[in-house]
Amino acid sequence: MIMGLTGGIASGKSTVSALFVGKGAALVDADVIAREVMLPGHPVLAAAVQEFGEEILQPDGSLNRARLGEMVFGNQEALQTLNNLTHPAIRREIKDRMYALEEENPQRLIIVDIPLLFESQWDTLFDKIIVVYVPRRVQLARLMARNGLKLEQAEDRLKSQMDIELKRRKADYVIDNSGDSEATSRQVAALWDKLGHI
Ligand code: ADP
């Protein structure tokens, strides 16, 4: 069974994905794939340079992520252009990997961690979706602590994402990660057992 897993920034997607892997699930991580398509030599990076210029590269030819981030941050049109370049390749790679894993072992639970699953309309790839939920104030506090951000900066990062309450409503299964790690582990164990019977 292939499950999409999402949530908000710093809601605990990586934490919950790791708990499922600990149970025996296989993981496809969209963030890892998104970085891979921007490695030197990849045609997607070449297309991005064509579009945004050599200035998005470091002297050694690798991506200057901060520079590209500045160019698209708050600029809807530029962000859309970048997404149009990267998303088809990322989506294809996610599909290739998840179906290869499924073929390898049809019994295994496959978790596909995609931060912007709903925003990118990738929910159609999955039968069922898990949302890792925390209320907005917890999300902000954890984001500030993890990334060393001020409140205003953390709020800025949340702005480009769909409201976490809406994501929760769209979920087939919700893991509430607002308690301690024990409470989250118990929910993952319960869902793991439940999915075993579907
Ligand atoms: P995401 O992958 O959604 O961005 P992370 O799994 O990295 O989120 O979690 C965000 C931050 O919150 C990390 O610093 C992590 O250690 C912390 N965290 C995750 N779950 C909990 C929890 N249940 N209690 C306290 N801190 C947590």
PDB file of C-alpha atoms and ligand atoms in Angstrom:
ATOM      1  CA  MET A   1       0.000   0.000   0.000  1.00  0.00           C
ATOM      2  CA  ILE A   2       1.286   3.458  -0.947  1.00  0.00           C
ATOM      3  CA  MET A   3       0.448   6.361   1.378  1.00  0.00           C
ATOM      4  CA  GLY A   4       1.134  10.039   0.839  1.00  0.00           C
ATOM      5  CA  LEU A   5       2.348  11.813   3.993  1.00  0.00           C
ATOM      6  CA  THR A   6       2.242  15.556   4.411  1.00  0.00           C
ATOM      7  CA  GLY A   7       1.670  18.341   6.914  1.00  0.00           C
ATOM      8  CA  GLY A   8       2.944  21.868   7.437  1.00  0.00           C
ATOM      9  CA  ILE A   9       6.535  23.031   7.685  1.00  0.00           C
ATOM     10  CA  ALA A  10       7.946  21.768  11.033  1.00  0.00           C
ATOM     11  CA  SER A  11       4.746  19.863  11.878  1.00  0.00           C
ATOM     12  CA  GLY A  12       6.807  16.685  12.237  1.00  0.00           C
ATOM     13  CA  LYS A  13       6.727  14.956   8.827  1.00  0.00           C
ATOM     14  CA  SER A  14      10.336  13.752   9.061  1.00  0.00           C
ATOM     15  CA  THR A  15       9.820  12.620  12.650  1.00  0.00           C
ATOM     16  CA  VAL A  16       6.685  10.631  11.784  1.00  0.00           C
ATOM     17  CA  SER A  17       8.183   9.210   8.558  1.00  0.00           C
ATOM     18  CA  ALA A  18      11.139   7.923  10.606  1.00  0.00           C
ATOM     19  CA  LEU A  19       8.718   6.236  13.041  1.00  0.00           C
ATOM     20  CA  PHE A  20       7.020   4.417  10.141  1.00  0.00           C
ATOM     21  CA  VAL A  21      10.417   3.363   8.778  1.00  0.00           C
ATOM     22  CA  GLY A  22      11.209   2.046  12.257  1.00  0.00           C
ATOM     23  CA  LYS A  23       8.103  -0.151  11.960  1.00  0.00           C
ATOM     24  CA  GLY A  24       9.253  -1.515   8.589  1.00  0.00           C
ATOM     25  CA  ALA A  25       7.797   0.901   6.029  1.00  0.00           C
ATOM     26  CA  ALA A  26       9.766   2.013   2.961  1.00  0.00           C
ATOM     27  CA  LEU A  27      10.201   5.770   2.495  1.00  0.00           C
ATOM     28  CA  VAL A  28      10.278   7.984  -0.583  1.00  0.00           C
ATOM     29  CA  ASP A  29      11.316  11.523   0.413  1.00  0.00           C
ATOM     30  CA  ALA A  30      10.275  14.261  -2.033  1.00  0.00           C
ATOM     31  CA  ASP A  31      12.739  16.746  -0.485  1.00  0.00           C
ATOM     32  CA  VAL A  32      15.650  14.427  -1.301  1.00  0.00           C
ATOM     33  CA  ILE A  33      14.415  14.049  -4.892  1.00  0.00           C
ATOM     34  CA  ALA A  34      13.902  17.820  -5.200  1.00  0.00           C
ATOM     35  CA  ARG A  35      17.570  18.309  -4.262  1.00  0.00           C
ATOM     36  CA  GLU A  36      18.725  15.581  -6.669  1.00  0.00           C
ATOM     37  CA  VAL A  37      17.162  17.254  -9.723  1.00  0.00           C
ATOM     38  CA  MET A  38      19.166  20.385  -8.910  1.00  0.00           C
ATOM     39  CA  LEU A  39      22.555  18.638  -8.793  1.00  0.00           C
ATOM     40  CA  PRO A  40      25.224  19.559 -11.380  1.00  0.00           C
ATOM     41  CA  GLY A  41      24.713  17.589 -14.585  1.00  0.00           C
ATOM     42  CA  HIS A  42      20.960  17.181 -14.151  1.00  0.00           C
ATOM     43  CA  PRO A  43      18.905  18.538 -17.089  1.00  0.00           C
ATOM     44  CA  VAL A  44      16.503  20.294 -14.670  1.00  0.00           C
ATOM     45  CA  LEU A  45      19.345  22.396 -13.233  1.00  0.00           C
ATOM     46  CA  ALA A  46      20.491  23.195 -16.780  1.00  0.00           C
ATOM     47  CA  ALA A  47      16.962  24.358 -17.662  1.00  0.00           C
ATOM     48  CA  ALA A  48      16.823  26.519 -14.519  1.00  0.00           C
ATOM     49  CA  VAL A  49      20.144  28.185 -15.467  1.00  0.00           C
ATOM     50  CA  GLN A  50      18.750  28.815 -18.940  1.00  0.00           C
ATOM     51  CA  GLU A  51      15.739  30.538 -17.362  1.00  0.00           C
ATOM     52  CA  PHE A  52      17.232  32.393 -14.378  1.00  0.00           C
ATOM     53  CA  GLY A  53      20.831  32.896 -15.486  1.00  0.00           C
ATOM     54  CA  GLU A  54      24.299  31.768 -14.382  1.00  0.00           C
ATOM     55  CA  GLU A  55      23.909  33.785 -11.199  1.00  0.00           C
ATOM     56  CA  ILE A  56      21.966  30.918  -9.614  1.00  0.00           C
ATOM     57  CA  LEU A  57      25.171  28.865  -9.693  1.00  0.00           C
ATOM     58  CA  GLN A  58      28.104  28.830  -7.285  1.00  0.00           C
ATOM     59  CA  PRO A  59      31.568  29.158  -8.844  1.00  0.00           C
ATOM     60  CA  ASP A  60      31.904  25.340  -8.673  1.00  0.00           C
ATOM     61  CA  GLY A  61      28.738  24.833 -10.776  1.00  0.00           C
ATOM     62  CA  SER A  62      26.471  23.716  -7.939  1.00  0.00           C
ATOM     63  CA  LEU A  63      23.185  25.472  -7.204  1.00  0.00           C
ATOM     64  CA  ASN A  64      23.261  28.674  -5.170  1.00  0.00           C
ATOM     65  CA  ARG A  65      20.053  27.824  -3.343  1.00  0.00           C
ATOM     66  CA  ALA A  66      19.936  31.112  -1.408  1.00  0.00           C
ATOM     67  CA  ARG A  67      20.226  33.165  -4.614  1.00  0.00           C
ATOM     68  CA  LEU A  68      17.501  31.208  -6.393  1.00  0.00           C
ATOM     69  CA  GLY A  69      15.357  31.466  -3.262  1.00  0.00           C
ATOM     70  CA  GLU A  70      15.705  35.258  -3.282  1.00  0.00           C
ATOM     71  CA  MET A  71      14.686  35.389  -6.938  1.00  0.00           C
ATOM     72  CA  VAL A  72      11.457  33.447  -6.461  1.00  0.00           C
ATOM     73  CA  PHE A  73      10.480  34.482  -2.921  1.00  0.00           C
ATOM     74  CA  GLY A  74       7.387  36.663  -3.079  1.00  0.00           C
ATOM     75  CA  ASN A  75       7.396  36.553  -6.888  1.00  0.00           C
ATOM     76  CA  GLN A  76       4.507  34.338  -7.948  1.00  0.00           C
ATOM     77  CA  GLU A  77       5.410  34.345 -11.617  1.00  0.00           C
ATOM     78  CA  ALA A  78       9.047  33.358 -11.056  1.00  0.00           C
ATOM     79  CA  LEU A  79       8.004  30.681  -8.558  1.00  0.00           C
ATOM     80  CA  GLN A  80       5.525  29.280 -11.065  1.00  0.00           C
ATOM     81  CA  THR A  81       8.222  29.202 -13.750  1.00  0.00           C
ATOM     82  CA  LEU A  82      10.566  27.341 -11.396  1.00  0.00           C
ATOM     83  CA  ASN A  83       7.832  24.882 -10.386  1.00  0.00           C
ATOM     84  CA  ASN A  84       7.005  24.242 -14.041  1.00  0.00           C
ATOM     85  CA  LEU A  85      10.646  23.298 -14.593  1.00  0.00           C
ATOM     86  CA  THR A  86      11.116  21.117 -11.532  1.00  0.00           C
ATOM     87  CA  HIS A  87       7.748  19.554 -10.689  1.00  0.00           C
ATOM     88  CA  PRO A  88       7.308  17.227 -13.690  1.00  0.00           C
ATOM     89  CA  ALA A  89      10.760  15.687 -13.098  1.00  0.00           C
ATOM     90  CA  ILE A  90      10.193  15.363  -9.351  1.00  0.00           C
ATOM     91  CA  ARG A  91       6.743  13.846  -9.866  1.00  0.00           C
ATOM     92  CA  ARG A  92       8.087  11.322 -12.407  1.00  0.00           C
ATOM     93  CA  GLU A  93      10.910  10.308 -10.068  1.00  0.00           C
ATOM     94  CA  ILE A  94       8.527   9.910  -7.099  1.00  0.00           C
ATOM     95  CA  LYS A  95       6.266   7.675  -9.183  1.00  0.00           C
ATOM     96  CA  ASP A  96       9.165   5.585 -10.518  1.00  0.00           C
ATOM     97  CA  ARG A  97      10.506   4.986  -7.019  1.00  0.00           C
ATOM     98  CA  MET A  98       7.212   4.237  -5.326  1.00  0.00           C
ATOM     99  CA  TYR A  99       6.076   1.799  -8.006  1.00  0.00           C
ATOM    100  CA  ALA A 100       9.488   0.097  -8.048  1.00  0.00           C
ATOM    101  CA  LEU A 101       9.256  -0.358  -4.261  1.00  0.00           C
ATOM    102  CA  GLU A 102       5.716  -1.678  -4.583  1.00  0.00           C
ATOM    103  CA  GLU A 103       6.776  -4.186  -7.209  1.00  0.00           C
ATOM    104  CA  GLU A 104       9.713  -5.272  -5.065  1.00  0.00           C
ATOM    105  CA  ASN A 105       7.402  -6.043  -2.144  1.00  0.00           C
ATOM    106  CA  PRO A 106       3.639  -5.587  -2.630  1.00  0.00           C
ATOM    107  CA  GLN A 107       2.966  -6.265   1.085  1.00  0.00           C
ATOM    108  CA  ARG A 108       5.134  -3.457   2.367  1.00  0.00           C
ATOM    109  CA  LEU A 109       3.736  -0.095   3.432  1.00  0.00           C
ATOM    110  CA  ILE A 110       5.325   2.672   1.356  1.00  0.00           C
ATOM    111  CA  ILE A 111       5.335   6.182   2.802  1.00  0.00           C
ATOM    112  CA  VAL A 112       5.861   9.089   0.400  1.00  0.00           C
ATOM    113  CA  ASP A 113       6.771  12.259   2.324  1.00  0.00           C
ATOM    114  CA  ILE A 114       5.768  15.338   0.280  1.00  0.00           C
ATOM    115  CA  PRO A 115       5.725  18.697   2.125  1.00  0.00           C
ATOM    116  CA  LEU A 116       3.582  20.478  -0.496  1.00  0.00           C
ATOM    117  CA  LEU A 117       1.423  17.499  -1.476  1.00  0.00           C
ATOM    118  CA  PHE A 118      -1.876  19.406  -1.518  1.00  0.00           C
ATOM    119  CA  GLU A 119      -0.429  22.708  -2.780  1.00  0.00           C
ATOM    120  CA  SER A 120       1.093  20.883  -5.786  1.00  0.00           C
ATOM    121  CA  GLN A 121      -2.061  18.831  -6.399  1.00  0.00           C
ATOM    122  CA  TRP A 122      -0.148  15.584  -5.957  1.00  0.00           C
ATOM    123  CA  ASP A 123      -2.885  14.091  -3.758  1.00  0.00           C
ATOM    124  CA  THR A 124      -4.212  12.331  -6.871  1.00  0.00           C
ATOM    125  CA  LEU A 125      -1.141  10.045  -6.828  1.00  0.00           C
ATOM    126  CA  PHE A 126      -2.320   8.323  -3.644  1.00  0.00           C
ATOM    127  CA  ASP A 127      -5.223   6.249  -2.438  1.00  0.00           C
ATOM    128  CA  LYS A 128      -4.836   7.493   1.107  1.00  0.00           C
ATOM    129  CA  ILE A 129      -3.138  10.464   2.735  1.00  0.00           C
ATOM    130  CA  ILE A 130      -1.718  10.919   6.228  1.00  0.00           C
ATOM    131  CA  VAL A 131      -1.476  14.458   7.584  1.00  0.00           C
ATOM    132  CA  VAL A 132       0.959  15.163  10.425  1.00  0.00           C
ATOM    133  CA  TYR A 133      -0.839  17.863  12.347  1.00  0.00           C
ATOM    134  CA  VAL A 134       0.082  20.378  15.025  1.00  0.00           C
ATOM    135  CA  PRO A 135      -1.823  23.609  15.720  1.00  0.00           C
ATOM    136  CA  ARG A 136      -0.357  26.705  14.104  1.00  0.00           C
ATOM    137  CA  ARG A 137       1.133  28.110  17.344  1.00  0.00           C
ATOM    138  CA  VAL A 138       3.061  24.834  17.969  1.00  0.00           C
ATOM    139  CA  GLN A 139       4.156  24.792  14.335  1.00  0.00           C
ATOM    140  CA  LEU A 140       5.526  28.341  14.665  1.00  0.00           C
ATOM    141  CA  ALA A 141       7.304  27.578  17.959  1.00  0.00           C
ATOM    142  CA  ARG A 142       8.988  24.436  16.553  1.00  0.00           C
ATOM    143  CA  LEU A 143       9.943  26.169  13.311  1.00  0.00           C
ATOM    144  CA  MET A 144      11.516  29.056  15.242  1.00  0.00           C
ATOM    145  CA  ALA A 145      13.426  26.646  17.494  1.00  0.00           C
ATOM    146  CA  ARG A 146      14.594  24.354  14.679  1.00  0.00           C
ATOM    147  CA  ASN A 147      15.640  27.036  12.195  1.00  0.00           C
ATOM    148  CA  GLY A 148      16.627  29.805  14.627  1.00  0.00           C
ATOM    149  CA  LEU A 149      13.985  32.187  13.230  1.00  0.00           C
ATOM    150  CA  LYS A 150      12.160  35.152  14.699  1.00  0.00           C
ATOM    151  CA  LEU A 151       8.349  34.991  14.847  1.00  0.00           C
ATOM    152  CA  GLU A 152       7.928  37.254  11.839  1.00  0.00           C
ATOM    153  CA  GLN A 153      10.290  35.133   9.717  1.00  0.00           C
ATOM    154  CA  ALA A 154       8.509  31.942  10.753  1.00  0.00           C
ATOM    155  CA  GLU A 155       5.135  33.484   9.885  1.00  0.00           C
ATOM    156  CA  ASP A 156       6.508  34.441   6.473  1.00  0.00           C
ATOM    157  CA  ARG A 157       7.436  30.807   5.753  1.00  0.00           C
ATOM    158  CA  LEU A 158       3.945  29.662   6.671  1.00  0.00           C
ATOM    159  CA  LYS A 159       2.306  32.198   4.360  1.00  0.00           C
ATOM    160  CA  SER A 160       3.063  30.275   1.155  1.00  0.00           C
ATOM    161  CA  GLN A 161       1.567  27.061   2.549  1.00  0.00           C
ATOM    162  CA  MET A 162      -2.012  25.885   2.756  1.00  0.00           C
ATOM    163  CA  ASP A 163      -3.491  26.347   6.250  1.00  0.00           C
ATOM    164  CA  ILE A 164      -2.732  23.294   8.387  1.00  0.00           C
ATOM    165  CA  GLU A 165      -6.381  23.108   9.556  1.00  0.00           C
ATOM    166  CA  LEU A 166      -7.475  22.701   5.943  1.00  0.00           C
ATOM    167  CA  LYS A 167      -4.851  19.992   5.392  1.00  0.00           C
ATOM    168  CA  ARG A 168      -6.141  18.184   8.450  1.00  0.00           C
ATOM    169  CA  ARG A 169      -9.667  18.202   7.009  1.00  0.00           C
ATOM    170  CA  LYS A 170      -8.419  16.778   3.702  1.00  0.00           C
ATOM    171  CA  ALA A 171      -6.590  13.885   5.399  1.00  0.00           C
ATOM    172  CA  ASP A 172      -7.674  10.263   5.424  1.00  0.00           C
ATOM    173  CA  TYR A 173      -5.609   9.732   8.594  1.00  0.00           C
ATOM    174  CA  VAL A 174      -4.274  12.321  11.032  1.00  0.00           C
ATOM    175  CA  ILE A 175      -1.250  11.931  13.303  1.00  0.00           C
ATOM    176  CA  ASP A 176      -1.503  14.651  15.949  1.00  0.00           C
ATOM    177  CA  ASN A 177       2.105  15.508  16.784  1.00  0.00           C
ATOM    178  CA  SER A 178       1.359  18.274  19.290  1.00  0.00           C
ATOM    179  CA  GLY A 179       2.046  16.054  22.306  1.00  0.00           C
ATOM    180  CA  ASP A 180       5.336  14.428  23.309  1.00  0.00           C
ATOM    181  CA  SER A 181       7.185  11.876  21.189  1.00  0.00           C
ATOM    182  CA  GLU A 182       5.618   8.995  23.155  1.00  0.00           C
ATOM    183  CA  ALA A 183       2.117  10.158  22.214  1.00  0.00           C
ATOM    184  CA  THR A 184       3.137  10.375  18.549  1.00  0.00           C
ATOM    185  CA  SER A 185       4.762   6.935  18.633  1.00  0.00           C
ATOM    186  CA  ARG A 186       1.575   5.437  20.025  1.00  0.00           C
ATOM    187  CA  GLN A 187      -0.519   6.934  17.209  1.00  0.00           C
ATOM    188  CA  VAL A 188       1.926   5.653  14.577  1.00  0.00           C
ATOM    189  CA  ALA A 189       1.829   2.177  16.134  1.00  0.00           C
ATOM    190  CA  ALA A 190      -1.989   2.228  16.138  1.00  0.00           C
ATOM    191  CA  LEU A 191      -2.174   3.344  12.496  1.00  0.00           C
ATOM    192  CA  TRP A 192       0.463   0.803  11.504  1.00  0.00           C
ATOM    193  CA  ASP A 193      -1.659  -1.974  13.028  1.00  0.00           C
ATOM    194  CA  LYS A 194      -4.818  -0.642  11.427  1.00  0.00           C
ATOM    195  CA  LEU A 195      -3.261  -0.412   7.953  1.00  0.00           C
ATOM    196  CA  GLY A 196      -2.019  -3.954   8.308  1.00  0.00           C
ATOM    197  CA  HIS A 197      -5.668  -5.050   8.100  1.00  0.00           C
ATOM    198  CA  ILE A 198      -6.706  -3.055   5.015  1.00  0.00           C
TER     199      ILE A 198
HETATM  200  P1  ADP B   1       8.986  18.561   9.283  1.00  0.00           P
HETATM  201  O1  ADP B   1       9.692  17.375   8.681  1.00  0.00           O
HETATM  202  O2  ADP B   1       7.493  18.490   9.152  1.00  0.00           O
HETATM  203  O3  ADP B   1       9.500  19.901   8.804  1.00  0.00           O
HETATM  204  P2  ADP B   1      10.350  17.804  11.760  1.00  0.00           P
HETATM  205  O4  ADP B   1      10.070  16.339  11.858  1.00  0.00           O
HETATM  206  O5  ADP B   1      11.712  18.247  11.310  1.00  0.00           O
HETATM  207  O6  ADP B   1       9.225  18.535  10.875  1.00  0.00           O
HETATM  208  O7  ADP B   1       9.996  18.458  13.177  1.00  0.00           O
HETATM  209  C1  ADP B   1      10.130  19.880  13.365  1.00  0.00           C
HETATM  210  C2  ADP B   1      10.874  20.170  14.654  1.00  0.00           C
HETATM  211  O8  ADP B   1      10.052  19.810  15.765  1.00  0.00           O
HETATM  212  C3  ADP B   1      12.163  19.383  14.808  1.00  0.00           C
HETATM  213  O9  ADP B   1      13.102  20.197  15.450  1.00  0.00           O
HETATM  214  C4  ADP B   1      11.759  18.195  15.686  1.00  0.00           C
HETATM  215  O10 ADP B   1      12.843  17.720  16.449  1.00  0.00           O
HETATM  216  C5  ADP B   1      10.695  18.822  16.576  1.00  0.00           C
HETATM  217  N1  ADP B   1       9.635  17.860  16.976  1.00  0.00           N
HETATM  218  C6  ADP B   1       9.020  16.953  16.174  1.00  0.00           C
HETATM  219  N2  ADP B   1       8.086  16.280  16.869  1.00  0.00           N
HETATM  220  C7  ADP B   1       8.104  16.767  18.131  1.00  0.00           C
HETATM  221  C8  ADP B   1       7.347  16.479  19.337  1.00  0.00           C
HETATM  222  N3  ADP B   1       6.377  15.563  19.356  1.00  0.00           N
HETATM  223  N4  ADP B   1       7.645  17.187  20.452  1.00  0.00           N
HETATM  224  C9  ADP B   1       8.603  18.138  20.427  1.00  0.00           C
HETATM  225  N5  ADP B   1       9.349  18.467  19.347  1.00  0.00           N
HETATM  226  C10 ADP B   1       9.098  17.788  18.196  1.00  0.00           C
END
